[in-house]
mmCIF file of C-alpha atoms in Angstrom:
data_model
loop_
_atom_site.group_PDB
_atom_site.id
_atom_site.type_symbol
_atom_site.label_atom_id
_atom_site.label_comp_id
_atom_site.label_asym_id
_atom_site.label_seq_id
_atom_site.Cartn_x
_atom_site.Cartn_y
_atom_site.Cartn_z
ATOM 1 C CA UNK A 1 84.353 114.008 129.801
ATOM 2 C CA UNK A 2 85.505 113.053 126.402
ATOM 3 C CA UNK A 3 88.230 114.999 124.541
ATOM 4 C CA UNK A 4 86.312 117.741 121.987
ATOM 5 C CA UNK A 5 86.801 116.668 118.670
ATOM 6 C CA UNK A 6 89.075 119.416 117.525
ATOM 7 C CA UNK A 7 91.674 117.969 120.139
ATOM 8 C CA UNK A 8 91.911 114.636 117.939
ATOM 9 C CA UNK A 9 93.647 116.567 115.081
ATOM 10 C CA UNK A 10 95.746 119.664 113.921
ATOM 11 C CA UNK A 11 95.283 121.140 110.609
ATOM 12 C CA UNK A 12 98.263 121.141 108.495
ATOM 13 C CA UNK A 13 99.460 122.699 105.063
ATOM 14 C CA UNK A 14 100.011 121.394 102.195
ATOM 15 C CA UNK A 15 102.928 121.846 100.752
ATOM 16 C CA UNK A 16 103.337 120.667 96.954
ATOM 17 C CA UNK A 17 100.909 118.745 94.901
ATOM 18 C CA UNK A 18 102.015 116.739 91.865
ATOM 19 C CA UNK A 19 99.520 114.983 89.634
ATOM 20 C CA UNK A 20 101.461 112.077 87.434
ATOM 21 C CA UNK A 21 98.404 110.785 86.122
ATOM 22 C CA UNK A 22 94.703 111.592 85.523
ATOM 23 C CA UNK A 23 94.446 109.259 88.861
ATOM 24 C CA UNK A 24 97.379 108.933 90.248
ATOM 25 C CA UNK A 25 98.905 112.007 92.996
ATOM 26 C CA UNK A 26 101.100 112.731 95.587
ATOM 27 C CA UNK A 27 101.356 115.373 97.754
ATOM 28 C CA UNK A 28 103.119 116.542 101.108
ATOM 29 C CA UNK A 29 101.763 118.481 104.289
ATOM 30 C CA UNK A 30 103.132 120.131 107.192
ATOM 31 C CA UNK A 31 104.479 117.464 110.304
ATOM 32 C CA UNK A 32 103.833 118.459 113.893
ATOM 33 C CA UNK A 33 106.938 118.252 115.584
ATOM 34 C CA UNK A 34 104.817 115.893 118.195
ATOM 35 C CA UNK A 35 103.740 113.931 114.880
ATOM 36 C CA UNK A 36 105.291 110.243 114.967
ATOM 37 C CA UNK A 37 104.702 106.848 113.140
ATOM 38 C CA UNK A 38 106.187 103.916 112.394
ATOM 39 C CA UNK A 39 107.632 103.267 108.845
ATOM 40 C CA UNK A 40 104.198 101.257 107.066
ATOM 41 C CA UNK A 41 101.579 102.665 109.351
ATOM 42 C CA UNK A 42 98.877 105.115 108.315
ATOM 43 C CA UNK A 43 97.619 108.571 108.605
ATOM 44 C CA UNK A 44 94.041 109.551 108.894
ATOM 45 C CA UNK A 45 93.421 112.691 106.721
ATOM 46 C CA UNK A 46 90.319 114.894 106.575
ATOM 47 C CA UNK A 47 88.808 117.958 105.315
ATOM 48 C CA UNK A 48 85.628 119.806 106.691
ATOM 49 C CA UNK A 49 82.185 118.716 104.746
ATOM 50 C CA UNK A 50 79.504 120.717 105.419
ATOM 51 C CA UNK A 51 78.340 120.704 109.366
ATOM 52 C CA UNK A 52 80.760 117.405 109.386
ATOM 53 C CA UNK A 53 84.033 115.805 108.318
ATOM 54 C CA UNK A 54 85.495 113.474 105.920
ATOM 55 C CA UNK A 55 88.389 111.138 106.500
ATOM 56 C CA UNK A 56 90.287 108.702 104.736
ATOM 57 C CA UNK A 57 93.329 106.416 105.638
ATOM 58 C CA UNK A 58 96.346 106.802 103.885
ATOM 59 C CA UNK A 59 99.876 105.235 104.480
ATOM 60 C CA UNK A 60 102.484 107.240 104.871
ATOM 61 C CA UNK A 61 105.097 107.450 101.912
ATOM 62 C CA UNK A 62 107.925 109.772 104.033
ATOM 63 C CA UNK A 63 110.762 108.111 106.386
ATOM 64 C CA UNK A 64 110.133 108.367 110.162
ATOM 65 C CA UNK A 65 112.594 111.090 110.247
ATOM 66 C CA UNK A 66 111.584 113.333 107.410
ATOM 67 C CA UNK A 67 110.413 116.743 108.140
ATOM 68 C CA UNK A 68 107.285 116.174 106.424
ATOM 69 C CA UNK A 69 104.387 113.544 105.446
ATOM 70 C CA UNK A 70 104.230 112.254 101.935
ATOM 71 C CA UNK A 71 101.326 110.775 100.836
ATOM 72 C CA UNK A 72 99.954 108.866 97.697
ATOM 73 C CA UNK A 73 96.826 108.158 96.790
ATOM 74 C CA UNK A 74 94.957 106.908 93.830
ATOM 75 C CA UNK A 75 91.712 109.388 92.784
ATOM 76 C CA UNK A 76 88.427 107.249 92.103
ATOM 77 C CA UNK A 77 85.679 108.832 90.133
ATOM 78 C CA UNK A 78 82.716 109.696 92.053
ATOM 79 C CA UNK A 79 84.536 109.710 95.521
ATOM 80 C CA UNK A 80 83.831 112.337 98.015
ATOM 81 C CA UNK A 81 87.778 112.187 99.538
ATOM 82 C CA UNK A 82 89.429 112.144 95.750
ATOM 83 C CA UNK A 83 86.649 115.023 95.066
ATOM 84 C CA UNK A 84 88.795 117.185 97.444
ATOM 85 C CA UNK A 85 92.022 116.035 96.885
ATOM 86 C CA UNK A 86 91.864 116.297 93.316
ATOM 87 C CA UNK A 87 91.519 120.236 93.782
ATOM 88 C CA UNK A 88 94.232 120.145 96.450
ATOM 89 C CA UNK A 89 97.085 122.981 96.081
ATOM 90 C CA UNK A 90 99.927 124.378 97.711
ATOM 91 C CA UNK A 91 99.212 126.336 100.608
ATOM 92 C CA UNK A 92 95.879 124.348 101.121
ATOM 93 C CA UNK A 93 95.093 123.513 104.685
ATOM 94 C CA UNK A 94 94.242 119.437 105.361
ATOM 95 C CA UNK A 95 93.395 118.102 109.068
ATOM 96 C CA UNK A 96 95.734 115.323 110.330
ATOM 97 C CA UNK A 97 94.528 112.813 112.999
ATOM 98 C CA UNK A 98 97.124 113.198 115.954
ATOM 99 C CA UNK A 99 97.834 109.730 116.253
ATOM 100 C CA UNK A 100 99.311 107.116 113.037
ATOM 101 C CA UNK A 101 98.136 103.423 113.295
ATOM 102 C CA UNK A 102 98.378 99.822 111.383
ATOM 103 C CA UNK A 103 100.263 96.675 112.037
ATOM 104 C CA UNK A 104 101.766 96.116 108.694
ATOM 105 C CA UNK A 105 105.409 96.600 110.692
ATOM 106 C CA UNK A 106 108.361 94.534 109.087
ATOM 107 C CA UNK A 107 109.629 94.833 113.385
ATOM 108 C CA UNK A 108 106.866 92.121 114.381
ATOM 109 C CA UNK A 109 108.830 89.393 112.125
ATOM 110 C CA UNK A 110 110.752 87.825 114.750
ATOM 111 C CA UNK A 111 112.719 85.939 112.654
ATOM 112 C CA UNK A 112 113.566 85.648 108.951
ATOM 113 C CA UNK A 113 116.375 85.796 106.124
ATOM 114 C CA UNK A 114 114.194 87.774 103.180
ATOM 115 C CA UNK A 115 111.933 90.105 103.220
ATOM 116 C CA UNK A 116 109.078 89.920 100.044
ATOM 117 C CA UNK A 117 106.846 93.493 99.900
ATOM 118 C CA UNK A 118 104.108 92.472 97.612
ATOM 119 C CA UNK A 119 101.901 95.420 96.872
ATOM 120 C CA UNK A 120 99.502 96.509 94.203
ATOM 121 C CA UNK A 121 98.839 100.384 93.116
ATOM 122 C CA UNK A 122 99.220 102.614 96.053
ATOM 123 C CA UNK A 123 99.821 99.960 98.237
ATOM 124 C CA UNK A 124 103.654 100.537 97.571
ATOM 125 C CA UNK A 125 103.349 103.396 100.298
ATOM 126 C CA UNK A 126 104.232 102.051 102.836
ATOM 127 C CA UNK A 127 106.996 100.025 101.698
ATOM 128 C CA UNK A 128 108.191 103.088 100.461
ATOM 129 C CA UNK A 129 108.549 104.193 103.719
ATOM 130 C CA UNK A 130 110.185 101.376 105.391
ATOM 131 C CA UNK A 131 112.892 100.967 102.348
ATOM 132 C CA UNK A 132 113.963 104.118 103.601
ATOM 133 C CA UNK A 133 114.500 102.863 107.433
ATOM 134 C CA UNK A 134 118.399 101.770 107.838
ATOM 135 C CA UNK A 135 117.301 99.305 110.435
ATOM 136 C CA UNK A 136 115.188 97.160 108.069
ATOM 137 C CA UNK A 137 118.630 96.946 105.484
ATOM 138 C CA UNK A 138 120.408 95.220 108.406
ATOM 139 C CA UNK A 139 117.576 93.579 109.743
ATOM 140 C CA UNK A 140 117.314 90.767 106.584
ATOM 141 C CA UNK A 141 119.875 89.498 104.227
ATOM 142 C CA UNK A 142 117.599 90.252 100.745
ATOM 143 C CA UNK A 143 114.977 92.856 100.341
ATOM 144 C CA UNK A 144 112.535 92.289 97.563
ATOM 145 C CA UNK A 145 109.875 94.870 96.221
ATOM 146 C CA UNK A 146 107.309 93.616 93.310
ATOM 147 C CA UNK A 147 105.151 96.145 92.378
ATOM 148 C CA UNK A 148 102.296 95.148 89.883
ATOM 149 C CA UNK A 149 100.089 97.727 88.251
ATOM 150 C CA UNK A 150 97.310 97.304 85.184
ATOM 151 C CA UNK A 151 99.476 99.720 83.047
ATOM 152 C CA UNK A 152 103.043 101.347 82.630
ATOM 153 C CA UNK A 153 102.311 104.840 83.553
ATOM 154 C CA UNK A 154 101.587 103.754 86.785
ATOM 155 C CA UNK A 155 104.514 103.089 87.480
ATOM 156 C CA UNK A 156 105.766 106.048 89.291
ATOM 157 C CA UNK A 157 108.277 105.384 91.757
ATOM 158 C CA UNK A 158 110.280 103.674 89.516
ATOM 159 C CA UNK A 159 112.945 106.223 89.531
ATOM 160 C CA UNK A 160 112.516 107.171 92.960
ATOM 161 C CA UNK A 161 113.491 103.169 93.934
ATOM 162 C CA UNK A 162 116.760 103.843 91.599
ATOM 163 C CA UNK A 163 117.892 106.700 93.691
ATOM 164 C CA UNK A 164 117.654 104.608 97.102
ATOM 165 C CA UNK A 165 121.529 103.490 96.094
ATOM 166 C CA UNK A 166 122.326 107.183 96.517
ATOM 167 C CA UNK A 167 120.278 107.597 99.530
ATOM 168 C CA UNK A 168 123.608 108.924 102.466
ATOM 169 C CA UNK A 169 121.579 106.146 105.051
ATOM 170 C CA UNK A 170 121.003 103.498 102.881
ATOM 171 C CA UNK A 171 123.232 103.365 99.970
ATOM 172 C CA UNK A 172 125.826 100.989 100.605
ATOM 173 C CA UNK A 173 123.190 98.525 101.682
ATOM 174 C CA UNK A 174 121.210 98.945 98.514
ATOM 175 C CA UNK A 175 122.781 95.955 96.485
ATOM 176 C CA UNK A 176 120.435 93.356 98.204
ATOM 177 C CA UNK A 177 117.109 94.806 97.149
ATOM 178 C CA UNK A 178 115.483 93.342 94.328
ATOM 179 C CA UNK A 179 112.905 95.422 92.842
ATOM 180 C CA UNK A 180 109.938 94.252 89.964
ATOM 181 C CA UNK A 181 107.357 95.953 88.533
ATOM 182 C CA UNK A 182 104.688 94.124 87.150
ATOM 183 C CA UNK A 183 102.021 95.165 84.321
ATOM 184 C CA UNK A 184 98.852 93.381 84.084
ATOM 185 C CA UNK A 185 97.076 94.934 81.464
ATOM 186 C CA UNK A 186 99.934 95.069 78.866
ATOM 187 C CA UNK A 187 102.886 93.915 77.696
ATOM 188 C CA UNK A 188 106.357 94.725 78.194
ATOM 189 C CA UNK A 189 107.174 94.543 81.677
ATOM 190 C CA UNK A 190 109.255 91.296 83.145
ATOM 191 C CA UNK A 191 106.505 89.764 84.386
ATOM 192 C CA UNK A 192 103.052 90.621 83.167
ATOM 193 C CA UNK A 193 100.134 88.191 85.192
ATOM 194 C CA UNK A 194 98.724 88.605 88.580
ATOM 195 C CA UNK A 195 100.907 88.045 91.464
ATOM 196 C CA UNK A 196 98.789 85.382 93.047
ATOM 197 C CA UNK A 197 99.592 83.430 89.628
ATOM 198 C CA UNK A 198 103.525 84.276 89.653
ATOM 199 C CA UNK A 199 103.792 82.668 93.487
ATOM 200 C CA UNK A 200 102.065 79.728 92.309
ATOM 201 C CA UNK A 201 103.905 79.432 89.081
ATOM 202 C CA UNK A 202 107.223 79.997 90.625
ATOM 203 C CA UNK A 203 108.336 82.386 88.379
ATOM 204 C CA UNK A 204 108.300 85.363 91.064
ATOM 205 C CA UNK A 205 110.819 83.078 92.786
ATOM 206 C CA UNK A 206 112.474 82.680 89.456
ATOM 207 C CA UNK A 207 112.506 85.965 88.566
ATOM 208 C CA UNK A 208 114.023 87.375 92.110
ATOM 209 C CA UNK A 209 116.164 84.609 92.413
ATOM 210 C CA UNK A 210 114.841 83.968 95.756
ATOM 211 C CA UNK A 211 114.063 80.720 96.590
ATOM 212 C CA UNK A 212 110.846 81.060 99.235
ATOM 213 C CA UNK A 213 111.006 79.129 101.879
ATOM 214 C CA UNK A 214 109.489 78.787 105.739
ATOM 215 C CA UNK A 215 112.555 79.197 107.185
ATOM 216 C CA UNK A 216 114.166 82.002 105.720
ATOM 217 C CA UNK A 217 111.620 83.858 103.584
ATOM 218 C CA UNK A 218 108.576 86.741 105.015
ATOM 219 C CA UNK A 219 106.165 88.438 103.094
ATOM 220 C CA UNK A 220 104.318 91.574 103.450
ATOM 221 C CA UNK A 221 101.090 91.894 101.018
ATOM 222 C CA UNK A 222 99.323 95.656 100.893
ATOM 223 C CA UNK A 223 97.334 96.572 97.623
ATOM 224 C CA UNK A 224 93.773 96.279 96.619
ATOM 225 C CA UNK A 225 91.747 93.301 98.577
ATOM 226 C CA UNK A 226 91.331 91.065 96.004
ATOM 227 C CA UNK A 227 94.456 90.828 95.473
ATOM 228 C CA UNK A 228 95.630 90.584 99.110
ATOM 229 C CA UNK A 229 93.092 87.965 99.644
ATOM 230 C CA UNK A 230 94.083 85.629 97.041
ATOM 231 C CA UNK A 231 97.947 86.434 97.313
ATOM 232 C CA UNK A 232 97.528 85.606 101.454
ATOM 233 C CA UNK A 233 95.572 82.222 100.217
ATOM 234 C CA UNK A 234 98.361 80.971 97.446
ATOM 235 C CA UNK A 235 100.885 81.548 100.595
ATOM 236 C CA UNK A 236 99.286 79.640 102.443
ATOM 237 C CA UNK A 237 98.885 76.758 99.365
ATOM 238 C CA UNK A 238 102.346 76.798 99.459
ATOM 239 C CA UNK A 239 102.812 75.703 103.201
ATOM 240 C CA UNK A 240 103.223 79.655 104.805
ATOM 241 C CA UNK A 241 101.081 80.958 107.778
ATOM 242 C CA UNK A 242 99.785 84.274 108.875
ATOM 243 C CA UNK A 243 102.028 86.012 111.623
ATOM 244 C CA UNK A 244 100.185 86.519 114.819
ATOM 245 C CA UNK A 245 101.283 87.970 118.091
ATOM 246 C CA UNK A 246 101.527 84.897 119.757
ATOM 247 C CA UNK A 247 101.777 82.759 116.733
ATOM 248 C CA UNK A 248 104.927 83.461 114.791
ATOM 249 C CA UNK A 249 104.294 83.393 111.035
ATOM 250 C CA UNK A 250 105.627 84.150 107.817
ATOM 251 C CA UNK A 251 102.741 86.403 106.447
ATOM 252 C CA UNK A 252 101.673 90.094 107.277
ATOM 253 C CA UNK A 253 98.902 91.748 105.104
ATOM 254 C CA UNK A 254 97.121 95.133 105.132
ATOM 255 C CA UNK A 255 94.230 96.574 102.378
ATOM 256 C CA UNK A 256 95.818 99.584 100.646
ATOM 257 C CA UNK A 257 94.617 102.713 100.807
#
């Protein structure tokens, strides 16, 4: 007999809420101490709706050791799962699926000098998570983070990338990351067009001072699918492959959430 669907989840409390922008929020629950995930996997998250449920992936944005599960998401007008989070307090209760999934793990690369996190909006989560792994600062050589956004006040985890050099696991490895923000939508950031155009141009290369090559260089890719699809097709342009199981590549994408 199939498990009852109240066995699939716990419900968990939520613990702070902060809203940075009129669409932008994070926010922390409770972690079952049987809870685990990978650094750039997902949670599914639901609330009660009626006689039914609603739930919504989002990647986790806490280390695999916190004590809790940081989220991020982006709130989009008219959307049943933003309708309840945007109302989400302290103290609220929100049901977590028991078990974390997604393949967008730095671990499959078997091979590779640099690591490239290409993300749009809240697809920084999960790279926010696996910056914070000690494992993936010794795994590669360079780290590289290029986060583009349509305007600056998106831009939220700015500060929160500064303070990795303080971090007691991480610090003294902090000197090879590279991080970018991008603004598409208005000047004054370094680089201000679409990422897809800044591989083919070069001047992400430039700009990180990375030059990206088979051999030594992998990218991840997690943001909004248009921009994962045509990212994943100017890597390939320029002579990269996906990463499969079986087929070792230089490429690893995932939709953001």
């Amino acid at each position: 007999m199939p498990a009852a669907p109240e066995a699939k989840y716990t419900e968990e409390t939520v613990l702070w809420v902060k809203h940075h922008t009129d669409k932008l929020m994070t926010f922390a629950i409770t972690r079952p101490e049987a809870y685990r995930f990978s650094a750039g996997q997902f949670s599914r998250l639901g609330f009660r709706d009626g006689e039914g449920f609603i739930w919504r992936a989002y990647s986790v944005v806490s280390a695999e050791y916190a004590d809790d599960l940081e989220y991020f998401a982006v709130l989009i007008p008219g959307g049943p799962m933003s309708a309840k989070l945007a109302e989400l307090k302290a103290g609220d209760t929100v049901l977590l699926d028991k078990n974390a999934t997604g393949f967008l793990l730095p671990e499959r690369f078997v091979d590779g000098k640099d690591l490239i996190m290409l993300c749009t909006g809240s697809g920084i989560a999960p790279f926010l998570s696996i910056l914070e792994q000690p494992e993936i600062w010794q795994r590669f050589e360079r780290l590289a983070l290029v986060h583009s956004v349509s305007y600056a006040d998106e831009l939220i985890f700015n500060e929160r990338i500064a303070q990795l050099s303080e971090h007691p696991l991480i610090g003294e490895y902090t000197g090879r990351l590279r991080f970018i923000p991008v603004l598409t939508r208005e000047t004054g950031g370094r680089l201000n067009r679409r990422l897809p155009e800044l591989l083919k141009s070069g001047e992400l290369s430039a700009a990180l001072e990375i030059p990206f090559t088979p051999a030594d260089t992998r990218f991840m890719i997690c943001g909004n699918p248009a921009m994962v699809k045509d990212t994943f097709q100017a890597l390939l342009d320029m002579g990269f492959a996906m990463h499969r199981n079986r087929i070792p590549g230089q490429i690893m994408m995932e939709n953001g959430f």
